[in-house]
PDB file of C-alpha atoms in Angstrom:
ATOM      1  CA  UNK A  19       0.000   0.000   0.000  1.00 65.00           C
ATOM      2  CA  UNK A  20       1.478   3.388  -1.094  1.00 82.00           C
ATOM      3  CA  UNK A  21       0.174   5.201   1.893  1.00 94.00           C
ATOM      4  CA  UNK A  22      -1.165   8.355   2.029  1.00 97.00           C
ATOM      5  CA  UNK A  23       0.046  10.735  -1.288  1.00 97.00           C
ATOM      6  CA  UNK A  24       0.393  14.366  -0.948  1.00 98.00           C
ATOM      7  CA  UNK A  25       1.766  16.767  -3.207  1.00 97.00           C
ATOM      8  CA  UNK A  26       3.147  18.981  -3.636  1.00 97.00           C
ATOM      9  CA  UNK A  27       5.540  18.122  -0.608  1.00 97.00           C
ATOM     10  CA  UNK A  28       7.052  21.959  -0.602  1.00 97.00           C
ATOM     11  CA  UNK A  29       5.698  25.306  -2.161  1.00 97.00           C
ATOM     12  CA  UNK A  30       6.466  28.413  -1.995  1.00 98.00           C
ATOM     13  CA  UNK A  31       4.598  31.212  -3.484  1.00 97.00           C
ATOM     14  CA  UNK A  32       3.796  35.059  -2.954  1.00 97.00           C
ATOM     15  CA  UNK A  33       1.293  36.863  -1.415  1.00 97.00           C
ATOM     16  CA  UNK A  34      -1.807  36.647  -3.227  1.00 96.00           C
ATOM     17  CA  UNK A  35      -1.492  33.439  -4.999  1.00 97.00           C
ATOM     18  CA  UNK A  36      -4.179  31.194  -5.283  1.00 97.00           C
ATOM     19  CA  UNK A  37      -2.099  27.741  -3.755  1.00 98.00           C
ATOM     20  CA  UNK A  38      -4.141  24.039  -4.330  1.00 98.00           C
ATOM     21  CA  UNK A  39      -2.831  21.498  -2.285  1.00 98.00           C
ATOM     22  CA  UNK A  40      -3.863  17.723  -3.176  1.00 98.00           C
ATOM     23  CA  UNK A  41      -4.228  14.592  -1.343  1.00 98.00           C
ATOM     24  CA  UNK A  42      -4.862  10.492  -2.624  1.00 98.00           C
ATOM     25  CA  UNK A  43      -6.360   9.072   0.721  1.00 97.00           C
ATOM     26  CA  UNK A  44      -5.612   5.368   1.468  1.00 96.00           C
ATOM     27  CA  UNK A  45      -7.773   2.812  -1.081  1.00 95.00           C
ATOM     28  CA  UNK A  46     -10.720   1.326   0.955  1.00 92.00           C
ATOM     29  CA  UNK A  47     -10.697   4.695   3.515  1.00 93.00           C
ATOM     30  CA  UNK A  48     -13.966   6.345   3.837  1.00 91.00           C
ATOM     31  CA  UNK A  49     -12.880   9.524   6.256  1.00 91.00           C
ATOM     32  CA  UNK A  50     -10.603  11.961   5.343  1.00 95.00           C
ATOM     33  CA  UNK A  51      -9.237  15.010   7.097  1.00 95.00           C
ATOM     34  CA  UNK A  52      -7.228  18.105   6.825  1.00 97.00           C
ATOM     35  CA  UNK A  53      -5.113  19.624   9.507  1.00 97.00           C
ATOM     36  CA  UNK A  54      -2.913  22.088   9.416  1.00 97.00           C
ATOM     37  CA  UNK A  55       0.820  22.373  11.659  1.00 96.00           C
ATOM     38  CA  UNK A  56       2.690  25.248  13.205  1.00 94.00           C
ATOM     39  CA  UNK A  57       5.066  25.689  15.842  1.00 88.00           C
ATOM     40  CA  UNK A  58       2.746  28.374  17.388  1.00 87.00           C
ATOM     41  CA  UNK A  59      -0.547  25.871  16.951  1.00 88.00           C
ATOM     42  CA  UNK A  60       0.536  22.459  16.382  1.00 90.00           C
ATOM     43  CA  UNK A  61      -1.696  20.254  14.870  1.00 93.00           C
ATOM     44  CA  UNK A  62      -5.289  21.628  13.818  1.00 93.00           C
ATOM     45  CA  UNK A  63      -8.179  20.347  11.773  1.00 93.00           C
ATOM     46  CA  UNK A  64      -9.148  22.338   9.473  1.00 96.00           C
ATOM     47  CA  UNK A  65     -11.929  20.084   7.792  1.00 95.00           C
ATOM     48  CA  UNK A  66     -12.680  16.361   7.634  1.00 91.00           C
ATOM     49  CA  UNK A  67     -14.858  14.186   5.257  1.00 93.00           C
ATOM     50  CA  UNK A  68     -16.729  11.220   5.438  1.00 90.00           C
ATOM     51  CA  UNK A  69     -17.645   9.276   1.831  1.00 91.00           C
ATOM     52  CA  UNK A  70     -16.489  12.248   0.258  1.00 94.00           C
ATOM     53  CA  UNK A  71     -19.068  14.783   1.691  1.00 93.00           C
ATOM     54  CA  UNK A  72     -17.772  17.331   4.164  1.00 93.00           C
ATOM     55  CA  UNK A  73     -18.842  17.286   7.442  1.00 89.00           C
ATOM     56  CA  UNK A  74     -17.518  19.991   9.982  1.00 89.00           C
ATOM     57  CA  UNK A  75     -15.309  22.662   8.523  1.00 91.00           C
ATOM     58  CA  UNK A  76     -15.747  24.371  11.375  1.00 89.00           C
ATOM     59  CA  UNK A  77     -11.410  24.665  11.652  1.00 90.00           C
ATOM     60  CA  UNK A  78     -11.064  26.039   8.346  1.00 94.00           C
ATOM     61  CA  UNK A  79      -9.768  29.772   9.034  1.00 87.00           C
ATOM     62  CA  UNK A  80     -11.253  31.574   6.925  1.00 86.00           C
ATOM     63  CA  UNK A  81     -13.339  32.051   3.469  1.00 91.00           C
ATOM     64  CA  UNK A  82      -9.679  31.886   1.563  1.00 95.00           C
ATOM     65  CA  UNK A  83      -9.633  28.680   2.560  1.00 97.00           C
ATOM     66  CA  UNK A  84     -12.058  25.781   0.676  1.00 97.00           C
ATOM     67  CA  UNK A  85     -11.669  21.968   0.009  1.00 97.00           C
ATOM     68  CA  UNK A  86     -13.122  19.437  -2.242  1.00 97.00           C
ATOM     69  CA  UNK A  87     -13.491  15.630  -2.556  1.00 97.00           C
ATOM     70  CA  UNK A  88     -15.031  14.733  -5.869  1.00 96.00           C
ATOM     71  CA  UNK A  89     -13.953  11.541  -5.673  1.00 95.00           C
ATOM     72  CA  UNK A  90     -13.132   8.366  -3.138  1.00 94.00           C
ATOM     73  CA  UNK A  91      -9.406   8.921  -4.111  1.00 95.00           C
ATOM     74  CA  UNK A  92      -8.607  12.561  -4.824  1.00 96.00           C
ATOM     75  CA  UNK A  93      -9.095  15.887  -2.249  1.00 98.00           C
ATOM     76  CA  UNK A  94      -7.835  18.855  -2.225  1.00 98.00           C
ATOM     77  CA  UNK A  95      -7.122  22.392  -0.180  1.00 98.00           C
ATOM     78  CA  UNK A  96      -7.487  25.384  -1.948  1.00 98.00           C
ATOM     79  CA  UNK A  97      -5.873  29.066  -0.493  1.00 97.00           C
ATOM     80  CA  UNK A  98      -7.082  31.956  -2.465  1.00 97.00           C
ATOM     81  CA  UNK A  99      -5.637  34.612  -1.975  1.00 96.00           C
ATOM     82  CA  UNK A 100      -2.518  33.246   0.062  1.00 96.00           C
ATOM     83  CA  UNK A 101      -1.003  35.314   2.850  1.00 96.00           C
ATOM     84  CA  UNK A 102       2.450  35.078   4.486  1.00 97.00           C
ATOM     85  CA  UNK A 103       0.539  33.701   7.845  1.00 95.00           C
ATOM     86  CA  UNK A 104      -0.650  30.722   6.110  1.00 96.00           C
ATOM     87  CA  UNK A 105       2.675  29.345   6.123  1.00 97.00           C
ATOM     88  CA  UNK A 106       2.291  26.151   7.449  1.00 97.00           C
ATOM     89  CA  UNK A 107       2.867  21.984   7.000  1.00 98.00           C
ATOM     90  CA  UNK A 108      -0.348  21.004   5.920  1.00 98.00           C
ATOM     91  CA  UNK A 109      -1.485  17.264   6.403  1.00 98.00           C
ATOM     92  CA  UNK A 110      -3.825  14.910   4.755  1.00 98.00           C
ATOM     93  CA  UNK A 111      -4.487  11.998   6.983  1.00 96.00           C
ATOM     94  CA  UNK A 112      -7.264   9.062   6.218  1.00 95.00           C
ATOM     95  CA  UNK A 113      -9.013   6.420   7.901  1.00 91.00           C
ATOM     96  CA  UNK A 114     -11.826   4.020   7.846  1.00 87.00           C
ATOM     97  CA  UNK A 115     -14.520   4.603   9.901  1.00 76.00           C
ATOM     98  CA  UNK A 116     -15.687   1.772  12.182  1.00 68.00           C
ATOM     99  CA  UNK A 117     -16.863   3.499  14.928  1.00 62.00           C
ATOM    100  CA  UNK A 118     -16.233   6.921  17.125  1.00 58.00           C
ATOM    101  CA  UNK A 119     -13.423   9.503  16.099  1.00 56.00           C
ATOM    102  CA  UNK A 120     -11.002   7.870  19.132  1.00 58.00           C
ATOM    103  CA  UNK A 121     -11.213   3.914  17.416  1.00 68.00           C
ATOM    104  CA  UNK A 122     -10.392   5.213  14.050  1.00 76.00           C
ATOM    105  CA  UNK A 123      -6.516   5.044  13.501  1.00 85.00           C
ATOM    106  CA  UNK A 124      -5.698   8.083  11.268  1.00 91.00           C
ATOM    107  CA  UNK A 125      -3.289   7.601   8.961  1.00 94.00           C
ATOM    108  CA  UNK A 126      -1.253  10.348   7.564  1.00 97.00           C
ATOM    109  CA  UNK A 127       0.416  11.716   4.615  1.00 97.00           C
ATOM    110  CA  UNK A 128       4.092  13.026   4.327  1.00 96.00           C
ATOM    111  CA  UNK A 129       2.593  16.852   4.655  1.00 97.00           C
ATOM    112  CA  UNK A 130       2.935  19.902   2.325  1.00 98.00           C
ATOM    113  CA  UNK A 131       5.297  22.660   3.387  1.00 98.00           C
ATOM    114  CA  UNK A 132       3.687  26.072   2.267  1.00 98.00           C
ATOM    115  CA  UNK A 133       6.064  29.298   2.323  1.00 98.00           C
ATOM    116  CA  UNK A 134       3.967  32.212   1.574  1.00 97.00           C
ATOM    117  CA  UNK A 135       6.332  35.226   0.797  1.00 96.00           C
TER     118      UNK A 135
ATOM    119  CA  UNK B   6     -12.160  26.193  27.562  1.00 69.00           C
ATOM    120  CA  UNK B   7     -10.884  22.497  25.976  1.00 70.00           C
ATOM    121  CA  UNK B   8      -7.666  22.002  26.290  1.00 83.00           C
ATOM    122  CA  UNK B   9      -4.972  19.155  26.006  1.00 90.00           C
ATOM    123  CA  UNK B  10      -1.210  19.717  27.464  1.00 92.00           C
ATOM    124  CA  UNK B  11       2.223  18.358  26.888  1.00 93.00           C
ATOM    125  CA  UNK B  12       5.231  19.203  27.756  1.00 85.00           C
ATOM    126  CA  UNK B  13       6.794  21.533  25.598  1.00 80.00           C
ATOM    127  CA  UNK B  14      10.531  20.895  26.901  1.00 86.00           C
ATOM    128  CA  UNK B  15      12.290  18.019  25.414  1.00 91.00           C
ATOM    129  CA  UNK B  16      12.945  15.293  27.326  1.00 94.00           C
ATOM    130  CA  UNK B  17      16.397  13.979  27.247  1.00 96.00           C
ATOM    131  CA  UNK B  18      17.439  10.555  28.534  1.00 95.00           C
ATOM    132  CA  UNK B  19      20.317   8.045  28.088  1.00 97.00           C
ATOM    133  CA  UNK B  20      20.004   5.273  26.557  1.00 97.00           C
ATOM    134  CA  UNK B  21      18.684   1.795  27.986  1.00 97.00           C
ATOM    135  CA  UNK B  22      16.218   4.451  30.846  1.00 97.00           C
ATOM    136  CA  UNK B  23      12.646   5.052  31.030  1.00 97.00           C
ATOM    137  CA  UNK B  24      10.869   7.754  28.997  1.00 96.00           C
ATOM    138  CA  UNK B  25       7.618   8.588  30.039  1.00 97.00           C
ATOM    139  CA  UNK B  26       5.501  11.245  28.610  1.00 97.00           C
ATOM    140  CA  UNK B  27       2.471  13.016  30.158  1.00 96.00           C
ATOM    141  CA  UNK B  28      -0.649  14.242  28.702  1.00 96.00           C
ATOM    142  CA  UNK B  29      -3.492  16.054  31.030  1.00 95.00           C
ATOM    143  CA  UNK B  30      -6.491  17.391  29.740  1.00 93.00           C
ATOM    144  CA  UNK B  31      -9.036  19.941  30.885  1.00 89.00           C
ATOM    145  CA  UNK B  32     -12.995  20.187  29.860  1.00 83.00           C
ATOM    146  CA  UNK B  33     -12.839  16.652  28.016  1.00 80.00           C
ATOM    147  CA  UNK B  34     -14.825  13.609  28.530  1.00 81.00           C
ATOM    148  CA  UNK B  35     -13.011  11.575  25.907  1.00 83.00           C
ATOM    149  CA  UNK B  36     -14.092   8.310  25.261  1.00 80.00           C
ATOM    150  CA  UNK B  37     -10.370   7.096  23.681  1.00 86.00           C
ATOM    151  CA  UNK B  38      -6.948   8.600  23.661  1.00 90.00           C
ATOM    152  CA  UNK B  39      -4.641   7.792  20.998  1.00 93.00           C
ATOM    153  CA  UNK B  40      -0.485   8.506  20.602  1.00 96.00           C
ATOM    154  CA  UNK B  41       0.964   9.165  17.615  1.00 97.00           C
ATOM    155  CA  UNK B  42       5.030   9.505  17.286  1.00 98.00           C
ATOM    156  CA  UNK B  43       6.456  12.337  14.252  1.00 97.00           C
ATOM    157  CA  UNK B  44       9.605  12.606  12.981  1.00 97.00           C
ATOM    158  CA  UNK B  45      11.202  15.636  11.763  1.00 94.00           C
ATOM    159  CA  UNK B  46       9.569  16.384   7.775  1.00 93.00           C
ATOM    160  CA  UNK B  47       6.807  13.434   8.515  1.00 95.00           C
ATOM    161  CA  UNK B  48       3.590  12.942   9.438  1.00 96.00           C
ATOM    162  CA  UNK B  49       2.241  11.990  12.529  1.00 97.00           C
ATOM    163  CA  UNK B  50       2.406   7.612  12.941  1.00 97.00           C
ATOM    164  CA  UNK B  51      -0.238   5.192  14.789  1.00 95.00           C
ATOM    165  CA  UNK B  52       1.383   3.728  18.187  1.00 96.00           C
ATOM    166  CA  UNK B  53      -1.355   3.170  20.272  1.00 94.00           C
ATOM    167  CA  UNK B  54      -5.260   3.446  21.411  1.00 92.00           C
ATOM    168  CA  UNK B  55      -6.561   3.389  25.025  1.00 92.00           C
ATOM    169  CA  UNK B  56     -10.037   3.547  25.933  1.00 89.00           C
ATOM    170  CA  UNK B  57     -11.491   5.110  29.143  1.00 86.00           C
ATOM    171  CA  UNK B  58     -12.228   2.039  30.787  1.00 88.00           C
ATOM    172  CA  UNK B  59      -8.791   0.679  30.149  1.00 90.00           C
ATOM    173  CA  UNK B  60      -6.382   1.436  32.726  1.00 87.00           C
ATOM    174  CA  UNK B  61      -3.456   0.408  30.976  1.00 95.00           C
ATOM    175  CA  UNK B  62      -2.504  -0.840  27.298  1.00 95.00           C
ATOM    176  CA  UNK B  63       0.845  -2.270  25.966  1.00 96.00           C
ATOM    177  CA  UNK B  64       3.253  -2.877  23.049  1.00 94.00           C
ATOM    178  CA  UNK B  65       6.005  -3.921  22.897  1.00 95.00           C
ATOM    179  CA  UNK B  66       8.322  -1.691  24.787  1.00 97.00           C
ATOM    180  CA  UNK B  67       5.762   0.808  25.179  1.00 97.00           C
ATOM    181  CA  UNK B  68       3.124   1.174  27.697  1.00 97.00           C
ATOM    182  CA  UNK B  69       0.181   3.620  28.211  1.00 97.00           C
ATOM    183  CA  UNK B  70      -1.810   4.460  31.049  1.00 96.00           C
ATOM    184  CA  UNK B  71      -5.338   6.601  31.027  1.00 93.00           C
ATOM    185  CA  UNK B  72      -6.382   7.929  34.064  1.00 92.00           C
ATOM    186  CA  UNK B  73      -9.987   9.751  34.112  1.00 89.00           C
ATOM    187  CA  UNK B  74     -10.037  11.187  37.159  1.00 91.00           C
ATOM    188  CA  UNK B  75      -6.890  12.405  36.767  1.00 92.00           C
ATOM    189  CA  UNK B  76      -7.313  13.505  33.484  1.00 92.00           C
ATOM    190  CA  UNK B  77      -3.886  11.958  32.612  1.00 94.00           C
ATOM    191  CA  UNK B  78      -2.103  10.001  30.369  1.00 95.00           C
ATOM    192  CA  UNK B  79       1.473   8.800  30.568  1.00 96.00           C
ATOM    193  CA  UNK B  80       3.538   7.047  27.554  1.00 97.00           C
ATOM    194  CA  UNK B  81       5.988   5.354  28.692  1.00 97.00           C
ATOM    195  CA  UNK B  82       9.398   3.985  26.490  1.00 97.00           C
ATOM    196  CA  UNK B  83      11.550   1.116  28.166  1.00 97.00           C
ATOM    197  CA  UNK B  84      14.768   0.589  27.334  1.00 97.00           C
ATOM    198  CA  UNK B  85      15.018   3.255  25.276  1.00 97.00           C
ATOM    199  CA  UNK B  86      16.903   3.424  22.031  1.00 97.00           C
ATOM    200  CA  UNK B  87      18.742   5.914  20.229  1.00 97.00           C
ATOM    201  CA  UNK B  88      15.925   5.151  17.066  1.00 97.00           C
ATOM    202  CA  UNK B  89      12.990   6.328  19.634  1.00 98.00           C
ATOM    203  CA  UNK B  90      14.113   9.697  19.513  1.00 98.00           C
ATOM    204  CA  UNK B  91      11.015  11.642  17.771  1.00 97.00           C
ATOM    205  CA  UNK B  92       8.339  13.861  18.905  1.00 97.00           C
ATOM    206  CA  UNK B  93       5.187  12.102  20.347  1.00 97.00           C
ATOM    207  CA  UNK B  94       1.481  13.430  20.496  1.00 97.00           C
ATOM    208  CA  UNK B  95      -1.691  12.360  22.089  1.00 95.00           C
ATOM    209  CA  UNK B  96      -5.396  13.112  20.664  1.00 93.00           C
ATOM    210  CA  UNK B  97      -8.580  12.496  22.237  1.00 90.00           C
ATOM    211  CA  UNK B  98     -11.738  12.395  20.964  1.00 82.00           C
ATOM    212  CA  UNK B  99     -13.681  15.082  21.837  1.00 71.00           C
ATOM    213  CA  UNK B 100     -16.589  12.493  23.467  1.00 64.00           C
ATOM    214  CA  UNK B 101     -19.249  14.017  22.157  1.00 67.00           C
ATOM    215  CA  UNK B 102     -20.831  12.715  18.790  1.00 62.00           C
ATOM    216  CA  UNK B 103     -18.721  14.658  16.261  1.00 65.00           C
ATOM    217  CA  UNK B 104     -15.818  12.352  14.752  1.00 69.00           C
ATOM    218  CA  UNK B 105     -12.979  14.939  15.580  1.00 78.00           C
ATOM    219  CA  UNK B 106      -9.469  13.806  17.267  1.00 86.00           C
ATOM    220  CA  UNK B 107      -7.814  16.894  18.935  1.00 88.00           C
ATOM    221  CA  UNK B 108      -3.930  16.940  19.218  1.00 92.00           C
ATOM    222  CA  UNK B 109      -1.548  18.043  21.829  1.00 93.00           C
ATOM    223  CA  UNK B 110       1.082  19.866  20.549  1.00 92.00           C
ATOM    224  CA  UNK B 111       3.843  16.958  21.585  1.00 94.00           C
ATOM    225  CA  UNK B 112       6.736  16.436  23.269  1.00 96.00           C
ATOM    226  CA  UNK B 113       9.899  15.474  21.760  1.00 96.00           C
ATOM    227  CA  UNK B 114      12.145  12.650  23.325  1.00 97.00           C
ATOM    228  CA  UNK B 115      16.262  12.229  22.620  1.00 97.00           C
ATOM    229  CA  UNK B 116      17.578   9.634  23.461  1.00 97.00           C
ATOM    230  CA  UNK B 117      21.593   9.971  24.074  1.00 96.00           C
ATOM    231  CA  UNK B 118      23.450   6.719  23.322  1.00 94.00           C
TER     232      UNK B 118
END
């Protein structure tokens, strides 16, 4: 099993760039979640879905931020317009659900590091 | 408010010793509590699960405890190695009916040889 695929694993644009981040969630996983890392916040969810419909994004930051899951296999995080304090590791993890939030092993991707200039 | 709290210092051992780890939480009622171990430009990794009427759980080398009245859990490493230097973080679930895991913000371990 390849895991969790993220890409791209490093970007770096400039202020006001739109930025898409994508994510290929474990084959067979039915939840899939966003988070976001700093040194200053550690981890945060920032939106999670569950057979590809989105159900809290009550951590996303702000109306820059939006995400889509057309598909079982494909998501992605979309900043538009960036801004230097969304500079950040952002991580796509996946699981499948079986029960409550705390049975569900997560399993994560290798995490996108976004420099916003 | 909700809030989970690690220690933010490193925690530096020798080799072959004991690490353990806390992890208190305030305004929780979590169900489970799950730690995860990251190392440096990774993602977070799966170690272990403990539910609230467990009072222990083990693997391996490692063993967790989950106290609810405390509103504690300790991680603990034995004989440590070298290799289990990384930064570890616990989640709960928030025990209420949304499907949320919130993370501490970890605490790294080195391990001197």
């Amino acid at each position: 099993d390849a895991g969790v695929i993220q890409s791209p694993r490093h970007e770096v644009t400039e202020m006001g760039q739109e930025v898409t981040l994508r994510c290929k969630p474990i084959s067979g996983h039915n939840s899939l979640f966003w988070y976001r890392q700093t040194m200053m916040r550690g981890l945060e969810l920032l939106i999670y879905f569950n057979n590809n419909v989105p159900i809290d994004d009550s951590g996303m930051p702000e109306d820059r931020f939006s995400a889509k899951m057309p598909n079982a296999s494909f998501s992605t995080l979309k900043i538009q317009p960036s801004e230097p304090r969304d500079s950040a590791v952002y991580f796509c993890a996946s699981s499948r659900r079986s029960g409550g939030a705390g049975t569900d092993t997560q399993y994560f991707g290798p995490g996108t590091r976004l420099t916003v200039l | 408010s909700q809030k989970i709290e690690q220690n933010s210092e490193a925690l530096n051992i020798q080799e072959g010793k004991t690490a353990t780890l806390t992890c208190n939480y305030t305004n929780y009622s979590p169900a489970y509590l799950q730690w995860y171990r990251q190392d440096p430009g990774r993602g977070p990794v799966f170690l272990l699960l403990i539910r609230e009427n467990e009072k222990e759980k083990r693997k391996e080398r490692l063993k967790v405890t989950f106290d609810t009245t405390l509103k504690q859990s300790l991680f603990h490493i034995t004989a440590s190695q070298p290799a289990d230097s990384a930064t570890y973080l616990c989640a709960l679930d928030r025990g209420d009916s949304s499907y949320k895991l919130i993370f501490g913000s970890g605490t790294r371990l080195l391990v001197r040889p």
